[in-house]
Short mmCIF file of C-alpha atoms and ligand atoms in Angstrom, two decimals:
data_model
loop_
_atom_site.label_atom_id
_atom_site.label_comp_id
_atom_site.label_asym_id
_atom_site.label_seq_id
_atom_site.Cartn_x
_atom_site.Cartn_y
_atom_site.Cartn_z
CA MET U 560 71.30 102.11 105.41
CA THR U 561 72.39 100.15 108.54
CA ARG U 562 75.29 102.21 109.75
CA PRO U 563 76.82 105.68 109.13
CA THR U 564 79.56 104.22 106.89
CA GLU U 565 77.13 103.09 104.15
CA LEU U 566 75.24 106.41 104.22
CA ASP U 567 78.54 108.42 104.22
CA SER U 568 79.87 106.35 101.50
CA ALA U 569 76.79 106.70 99.22
CA VAL U 570 76.71 110.50 99.95
CA ALA U 571 80.45 110.99 99.30
CA GLU U 572 80.01 109.06 95.95
CA ILE U 573 77.13 111.15 94.79
CA ILE U 574 78.82 114.32 95.66
CA PHE U 575 82.38 113.71 94.55
CA LEU U 576 82.03 111.18 91.83
CA GLY U 577 78.79 112.51 90.21
CA PRO U 578 78.73 114.85 87.32
CA ASN U 579 77.44 118.05 89.24
CA ALA U 580 79.39 120.22 91.54
CA GLN U 581 76.35 121.18 93.49
CA ILE U 582 73.43 119.07 94.63
CA THR U 583 70.42 119.72 96.84
CA LEU U 584 69.98 118.14 100.31
CA GLY U 585 66.53 116.92 99.12
CA GLU U 586 68.07 115.17 96.23
CA LEU U 587 70.74 113.46 98.32
CA ALA U 588 68.00 112.37 100.84
CA LYS U 589 65.92 110.99 98.00
CA ARG U 590 68.82 109.08 96.28
CA THR U 591 70.03 107.50 99.57
CA ARG U 592 66.56 106.99 101.22
CA ALA U 593 67.71 108.99 104.22
CA SER U 594 66.15 111.98 105.92
CA VAL U 595 67.48 115.56 105.38
CA GLN U 596 68.61 115.58 108.99
CA GLU U 597 70.66 112.37 108.38
CA ILE U 598 72.17 113.83 105.32
CA GLY U 599 73.16 116.95 107.38
CA GLU U 600 74.85 114.66 109.87
CA SER U 601 76.62 112.63 107.08
CA ILE U 602 77.89 115.83 105.62
CA GLN U 603 79.36 116.90 108.97
CA ARG U 604 81.06 113.55 109.35
CA LEU U 605 82.53 113.70 105.82
CA SER U 606 83.83 117.29 106.42
CA MET U 607 85.63 116.04 109.58
CA LEU U 608 87.45 113.58 107.30
CA GLY U 609 88.70 116.40 105.21
CA TYR U 610 86.19 116.36 102.32
CA PRO U 611 86.05 120.02 100.97
CA LEU U 612 82.37 120.71 101.07
CA ASN U 613 80.81 124.26 100.83
CA PRO U 614 77.26 124.29 102.40
CA LYS U 615 74.66 126.53 100.78
CA SER U 616 71.14 127.11 102.23
CA ASP U 617 69.60 124.00 100.76
CA SER U 618 72.26 122.38 98.88
CA ILE U 619 75.94 121.33 99.06
CA GLU U 620 78.79 122.31 96.71
CA ARG U 621 81.93 120.20 96.18
CA LEU U 622 85.38 121.58 95.90
CA PRO U 623 87.89 119.50 93.74
CA ILE U 624 89.64 116.56 95.35
CA HIS U 625 92.58 114.56 94.00
CA THR U 626 92.11 110.93 94.54
CA ILE U 627 94.60 108.12 94.07
CA ASN U 628 94.70 107.19 90.24
CA THR U 629 94.50 103.33 90.14
CA GLN U 630 94.70 103.32 86.36
CA GLU U 631 98.05 105.22 86.50
CA LEU U 632 99.15 102.85 89.31
CA GLU U 633 98.33 99.66 87.37
CA ALA U 634 100.11 100.99 84.22
CA SER U 635 103.25 102.11 85.97
CA LEU U 636 103.51 99.11 88.42
CA SER U 637 106.19 96.56 87.65
CA SER U 638 105.92 93.90 90.27
CA TRP U 639 105.88 90.08 90.76
CA ARG U 640 102.69 89.57 92.71
CA ILE U 641 101.54 92.65 94.60
CA GLY U 642 99.11 94.71 92.84
CA ARG U 643 98.04 92.13 90.23
CA ARG U 644 94.59 93.27 91.12
CA ILE U 645 93.86 96.67 92.50
CA GLU U 646 90.65 97.91 94.07
CA TRP U 647 89.74 101.48 95.04
CA LYS U 648 86.95 102.85 97.21
CA LEU U 649 86.15 106.48 98.22
CA HIS U 650 85.04 105.82 101.79
CA VAL U 651 85.04 102.64 103.88
CA HIS U 652 84.77 101.57 107.47
CA SER U 653 88.21 99.95 107.34
CA THR U 654 90.08 98.54 104.41
CA GLN U 655 90.86 95.52 106.55
CA GLU U 656 87.30 94.72 106.79
CA GLU U 657 86.70 95.30 102.97
CA MET U 658 89.70 93.06 102.26
CA LYS U 659 88.24 90.30 104.50
CA LYS U 660 85.12 90.23 102.13
CA LEU U 661 87.28 89.62 99.20
CA CYS U 662 89.63 87.22 100.97
CA GLN U 663 88.30 83.92 99.55
CA GLU U 664 87.94 84.67 95.77
CA ALA U 665 90.65 87.48 95.49
CA PRO U 666 94.26 86.40 94.25
CA ASP U 667 97.34 86.70 96.25
CA GLY U 668 98.68 90.21 95.94
CA THR U 669 95.38 91.98 95.67
CA VAL U 670 95.48 95.51 97.02
CA LEU U 671 92.52 97.62 98.19
CA LEU U 672 92.85 101.36 98.70
CA ALA U 673 90.44 103.81 100.16
CA GLU U 674 90.59 107.59 100.40
CA THR U 675 88.95 107.66 103.81
CA GLN U 676 88.11 105.24 106.63
CA ASP U 677 85.79 106.03 109.45
CA PHE U 678 86.90 103.18 111.67
CA GLY U 679 90.61 102.76 110.71
CA ARG U 680 92.11 100.15 112.89
CA GLY U 681 95.67 100.32 114.42
CA ARG U 682 97.65 97.73 116.22
CA LEU U 683 96.65 96.60 119.71
CA GLY U 684 93.05 97.53 119.23
CA ARG U 685 93.84 101.22 118.72
CA ARG U 686 91.84 103.40 116.25
CA TRP U 687 93.70 104.84 113.22
CA PHE U 688 92.76 108.35 112.17
CA SER U 689 92.15 108.07 108.33
CA PRO U 690 91.17 111.40 106.70
CA LEU U 691 91.54 112.40 103.08
CA GLY U 692 95.11 112.91 101.88
CA GLY U 693 96.51 109.71 103.52
CA ILE U 694 97.47 106.31 102.06
CA TRP U 695 95.21 103.70 103.58
CA MET U 696 95.38 100.33 101.98
CA SER U 697 95.22 96.61 102.63
CA LEU U 698 97.26 93.87 100.86
CA LEU U 699 96.20 90.34 100.61
CA LEU U 700 98.93 87.81 100.72
CA LYS U 701 98.62 84.07 100.46
CA PRO U 702 101.99 82.75 100.99
CA SER U 703 103.06 79.39 99.93
CA TRP U 704 106.25 79.50 102.18
CA PRO U 705 104.77 77.55 105.14
CA LYS U 706 106.97 78.91 107.91
CA SER U 707 105.95 81.42 110.53
CA HIS U 708 105.07 84.87 109.19
CA GLN U 709 106.69 86.83 112.05
CA ILE U 710 109.51 88.21 109.88
CA LEU U 711 107.06 89.24 107.17
CA PRO U 712 105.20 92.17 108.78
CA LEU U 713 108.55 93.51 110.14
CA ALA U 714 110.19 93.22 106.67
CA LEU U 715 107.19 94.92 105.12
CA GLY U 716 107.69 97.70 107.63
CA ALA U 717 111.30 98.00 106.48
CA ALA U 718 110.02 98.16 102.75
CA LEU U 719 107.76 100.94 103.77
CA THR U 720 110.45 102.83 105.53
CA LYS U 721 112.70 102.56 102.47
CA ALA U 722 109.89 103.70 100.08
CA ILE U 723 109.07 106.76 102.17
CA ARG U 724 112.82 107.63 102.27
CA ALA U 725 113.35 107.12 98.60
CA THR U 726 110.29 109.18 97.48
CA THR U 727 110.58 112.08 99.95
CA GLY U 728 114.24 112.15 100.83
CA ILE U 729 113.15 112.28 104.48
CA SER U 730 115.31 110.17 106.92
CA THR U 731 112.83 107.67 108.19
CA SER U 732 113.49 104.68 110.37
CA LEU U 733 111.65 101.77 111.73
CA LYS U 734 110.61 101.51 115.42
CA TRP U 735 110.21 97.73 116.49
CA PRO U 736 107.84 96.28 115.34
CA ASN U 737 106.66 98.29 112.62
CA ASP U 738 106.17 101.94 113.16
CA VAL U 739 107.76 104.21 110.56
CA THR U 740 109.12 107.31 112.41
CA ILE U 741 110.64 110.73 111.56
CA GLN U 742 112.50 111.85 114.51
CA SER U 743 110.58 109.78 116.86
CA ARG U 744 107.27 110.95 115.53
CA LYS U 745 105.19 108.19 113.88
CA VAL U 746 104.31 108.75 110.09
CA ALA U 747 103.16 105.22 109.08
CA GLY U 748 102.21 102.00 110.56
CA ILE U 749 101.51 98.34 109.52
CA LEU U 750 98.83 96.04 110.96
CA SER U 751 99.12 92.45 110.04
CA GLU U 752 96.32 90.07 110.44
CA ALA U 753 96.97 86.39 109.85
CA THR U 754 94.81 83.11 109.50
CA TYR U 755 96.41 79.84 110.19
CA GLU U 756 95.22 76.26 109.26
CA GLY U 757 96.99 74.16 112.03
CA ASP U 758 100.39 75.84 112.30
CA LYS U 759 100.52 76.58 108.56
CA LEU U 760 100.01 80.04 107.51
CA GLY U 761 96.83 80.78 105.59
CA SER U 762 96.31 84.33 104.19
CA VAL U 763 97.67 87.58 105.65
CA ILE U 764 95.87 90.90 105.41
CA VAL U 765 98.56 93.56 105.68
CA GLY U 766 97.11 97.00 106.51
CA VAL U 767 99.32 100.01 105.54
CA GLY U 768 98.59 103.49 106.82
CA VAL U 769 100.77 106.41 105.88
CA ASN U 770 100.10 110.09 107.02
CA ALA U 771 101.07 111.55 103.68
CA ASN U 772 99.10 114.77 102.94
CA VAL U 773 97.49 115.06 106.41
CA GLY U 774 97.62 118.56 107.93
CA SER U 775 99.12 118.44 111.41
CA THR U 776 96.32 120.49 112.70
CA THR U 777 93.83 117.81 111.52
CA LEU U 778 95.43 115.29 113.84
CA PRO U 779 93.43 114.63 116.75
CA LYS U 780 94.51 116.48 119.97
CA GLY U 781 97.48 114.57 121.68
CA LEU U 782 98.25 112.75 118.63
CA ASP U 783 100.02 115.76 117.17
CA ARG U 784 102.85 115.38 119.73
CA ILE U 785 103.59 111.71 118.82
CA ALA U 786 102.52 111.60 115.18
CA THR U 787 103.49 113.62 112.00
CA SER U 788 102.79 113.62 108.37
CA LEU U 789 104.97 113.79 105.27
CA SER U 790 103.30 117.03 104.14
CA HIS U 791 104.01 118.65 107.56
CA GLU U 792 107.66 117.57 107.42
CA LEU U 793 108.12 118.69 103.74
CA ARG U 794 105.96 121.84 103.93
CA ARG U 795 104.32 120.58 100.68
CA ASP U 796 102.19 117.75 99.49
CA VAL U 797 103.66 114.53 98.29
CA ASP U 798 102.48 112.75 95.18
CA ARG U 799 100.50 109.90 96.61
CA ASN U 800 100.53 108.02 93.33
CA VAL U 801 104.33 107.92 93.18
CA LEU U 802 104.56 106.94 96.87
CA THR U 803 101.95 104.32 96.68
CA LEU U 804 103.67 102.74 93.61
CA ARG U 805 107.20 102.78 95.22
CA THR U 806 105.71 101.24 98.42
CA LEU U 807 103.96 98.49 96.52
CA GLU U 808 107.11 97.67 94.51
CA GLU U 809 109.29 97.64 97.66
CA MET U 810 106.72 95.35 99.45
CA ASP U 811 106.63 93.15 96.35
CA LYS U 812 110.43 92.70 96.50
CA THR U 813 110.20 91.71 100.12
CA TYR U 814 107.36 89.32 99.50
CA ARG U 815 109.35 87.66 96.68
CA ILE U 816 112.35 87.17 99.00
CA PHE U 817 110.09 85.82 101.75
CA GLU U 818 108.53 83.24 99.37
CA ALA U 819 112.09 82.29 98.29
CA GLY U 820 112.71 81.37 102.02
CA GLN U 821 115.57 83.88 102.33
CA GLY U 822 114.58 85.08 105.69
CA THR U 823 118.16 86.06 106.70
CA GLU U 824 118.19 88.65 103.87
CA LEU U 825 114.99 90.18 105.08
CA LEU U 826 116.33 90.21 108.70
CA ASN U 827 119.35 92.21 107.38
CA ASP U 828 117.12 94.68 105.78
CA VAL U 829 115.05 95.11 108.89
CA ARG U 830 118.36 95.47 111.16
CA GLN U 831 119.55 98.18 108.61
CA VAL U 832 116.53 100.67 109.16
CA CYS U 833 115.53 99.71 112.69
CA SER U 834 116.27 102.40 115.16
CA THR U 835 115.33 100.44 118.28
CA ILE U 836 118.42 98.16 118.43
CA GLY U 837 120.76 99.58 121.04
CA ARG U 838 118.20 101.90 122.65
CA LYS U 839 116.84 101.97 126.10
CA VAL U 840 113.35 100.98 125.67
CA GLU U 841 109.99 100.23 127.43
CA VAL U 842 108.20 97.27 125.94
CA THR U 843 104.36 97.06 126.54
CA THR U 844 102.83 93.64 126.02
CA THR U 845 99.50 92.12 127.22
CA GLY U 846 101.85 90.80 130.02
CA GLY U 847 102.81 94.32 131.31
CA HIS U 848 105.56 96.77 130.90
CA PHE U 849 109.25 95.97 130.71
CA GLU U 850 112.34 98.16 130.63
CA GLY U 851 115.80 97.37 129.44
CA GLU U 852 118.13 97.87 126.48
CA ALA U 853 117.10 96.54 123.03
CA GLN U 854 120.01 94.20 121.99
CA GLN U 855 118.90 92.77 118.69
CA ILE U 856 116.14 91.53 116.51
CA GLY U 857 116.25 87.75 116.46
CA GLY U 858 115.66 85.44 113.64
CA ASN U 859 111.86 85.21 114.09
CA GLY U 860 111.62 89.11 114.18
CA GLN U 861 111.38 89.09 118.07
CA LEU U 862 112.96 91.96 119.85
CA ILE U 863 115.74 90.74 122.30
CA VAL U 864 116.03 92.92 125.42
CA ARG U 865 118.47 92.84 128.33
CA LEU U 866 116.05 93.71 131.23
CA ARG U 867 117.10 95.84 134.14
CA ASN U 868 117.36 92.88 136.34
CA GLY U 869 120.04 91.54 134.04
CA GLU U 870 117.74 88.83 132.38
CA THR U 871 117.25 88.55 128.73
CA ALA U 872 113.76 88.65 127.37
CA GLN U 873 112.41 87.93 123.86
CA PHE U 874 109.33 89.86 122.64
CA TYR U 875 107.26 88.56 119.79
CA ALA U 876 104.55 91.34 120.02
CA GLY U 877 104.15 94.42 121.68
CA ASP U 878 104.81 98.07 121.48
CA THR U 879 108.04 99.99 122.26
CA VAL U 880 108.77 103.50 123.47
CA HIS U 881 112.39 104.64 122.93
CA LEU U 882 113.58 106.00 126.34
CA ARG U 883 116.55 107.81 125.12
C1 BTN C 523 99.49 100.70 113.49
O1 BTN C 523 98.89 100.67 114.53
O2 BTN C 523 100.67 101.26 113.52
C2 BTN C 523 99.04 100.11 112.26
C3 BTN C 523 98.09 101.11 111.46
C4 BTN C 523 97.44 100.54 110.22
C5 BTN C 523 96.43 101.39 109.62
C6 BTN C 523 95.97 100.87 108.34
S1 BTN C 523 95.17 102.03 107.30
C7 BTN C 523 94.82 100.96 106.19
C8 BTN C 523 94.35 99.78 106.97
N1 BTN C 523 93.03 99.66 107.38
C9 BTN C 523 92.91 99.80 108.76
O3 BTN C 523 91.86 99.70 109.30
N2 BTN C 523 94.10 99.80 109.25
C10 BTN C 523 95.16 99.66 108.36
#
């Protein structure tokens, strides 16, 4: 075993996908070729990710978990391309990284879901906390539409906003570029990573993270002020199968429109759910912080801001804070 992810993944699979509800630490050590101490450390890490484990003197007992049911998903999904192949894993480092391994051979529209990640990645190099109960997935897109993909992640953010709204009834909105928020607190986000051949778009790996059934007390300190979860807002768990299905179907519609070259339609969708337009904002980019009023989203997905000095700036990437 080279890094904790592989050991944790093997331990979690033996415990949660195996036939027995209880297993000794010695047996786990033997089957993973790790020491009993390493097994103890692994169990601690898995507990921090929300796996319900009941330690006994020399063994470990599992409590039931509800995983995403990919068979049900495949059977119910009615889509054009997204979800034509669906992969599921219990525990990974990051689904983005797993998808990169499949990228060459996997078809356009492949989806890879994991129950937990120990190194979920967010935008701008941030970490994305990914315990049990969320929806953590990556979509592989291989668009044939040769134009810039700028509008695509933004429009997929709009699709996610709509899917969450339709499934839960919660009033969600999209904060530019692609944070789904509930009353200013972030509930979901999108990380889009593209490859180019010259200026032609190659493949795009779209990472989607939704804090679905994540207890607000599980969120790391400090994050609970700026982030929320659907179960916290609703005071009950959401059906992750239903929400995943709806999200894939909404994203599939968006992808189809993108491939048909109808960017204006996508732009209208984004403008409809985007709460940034008309707000006083602070935009943070690699070039610094800028304050002004967000006026519109341009045809390439850029945020058009009238700065405090009266000049107009166009931001193609960055992060926004709504000031009021
Ligand atoms: C953001 O910063 O808002 C984007 C968060 C994206 C998180 C998801 S979870 C599934 C996929 N795998 C990752 O490592 N990140 C994305």
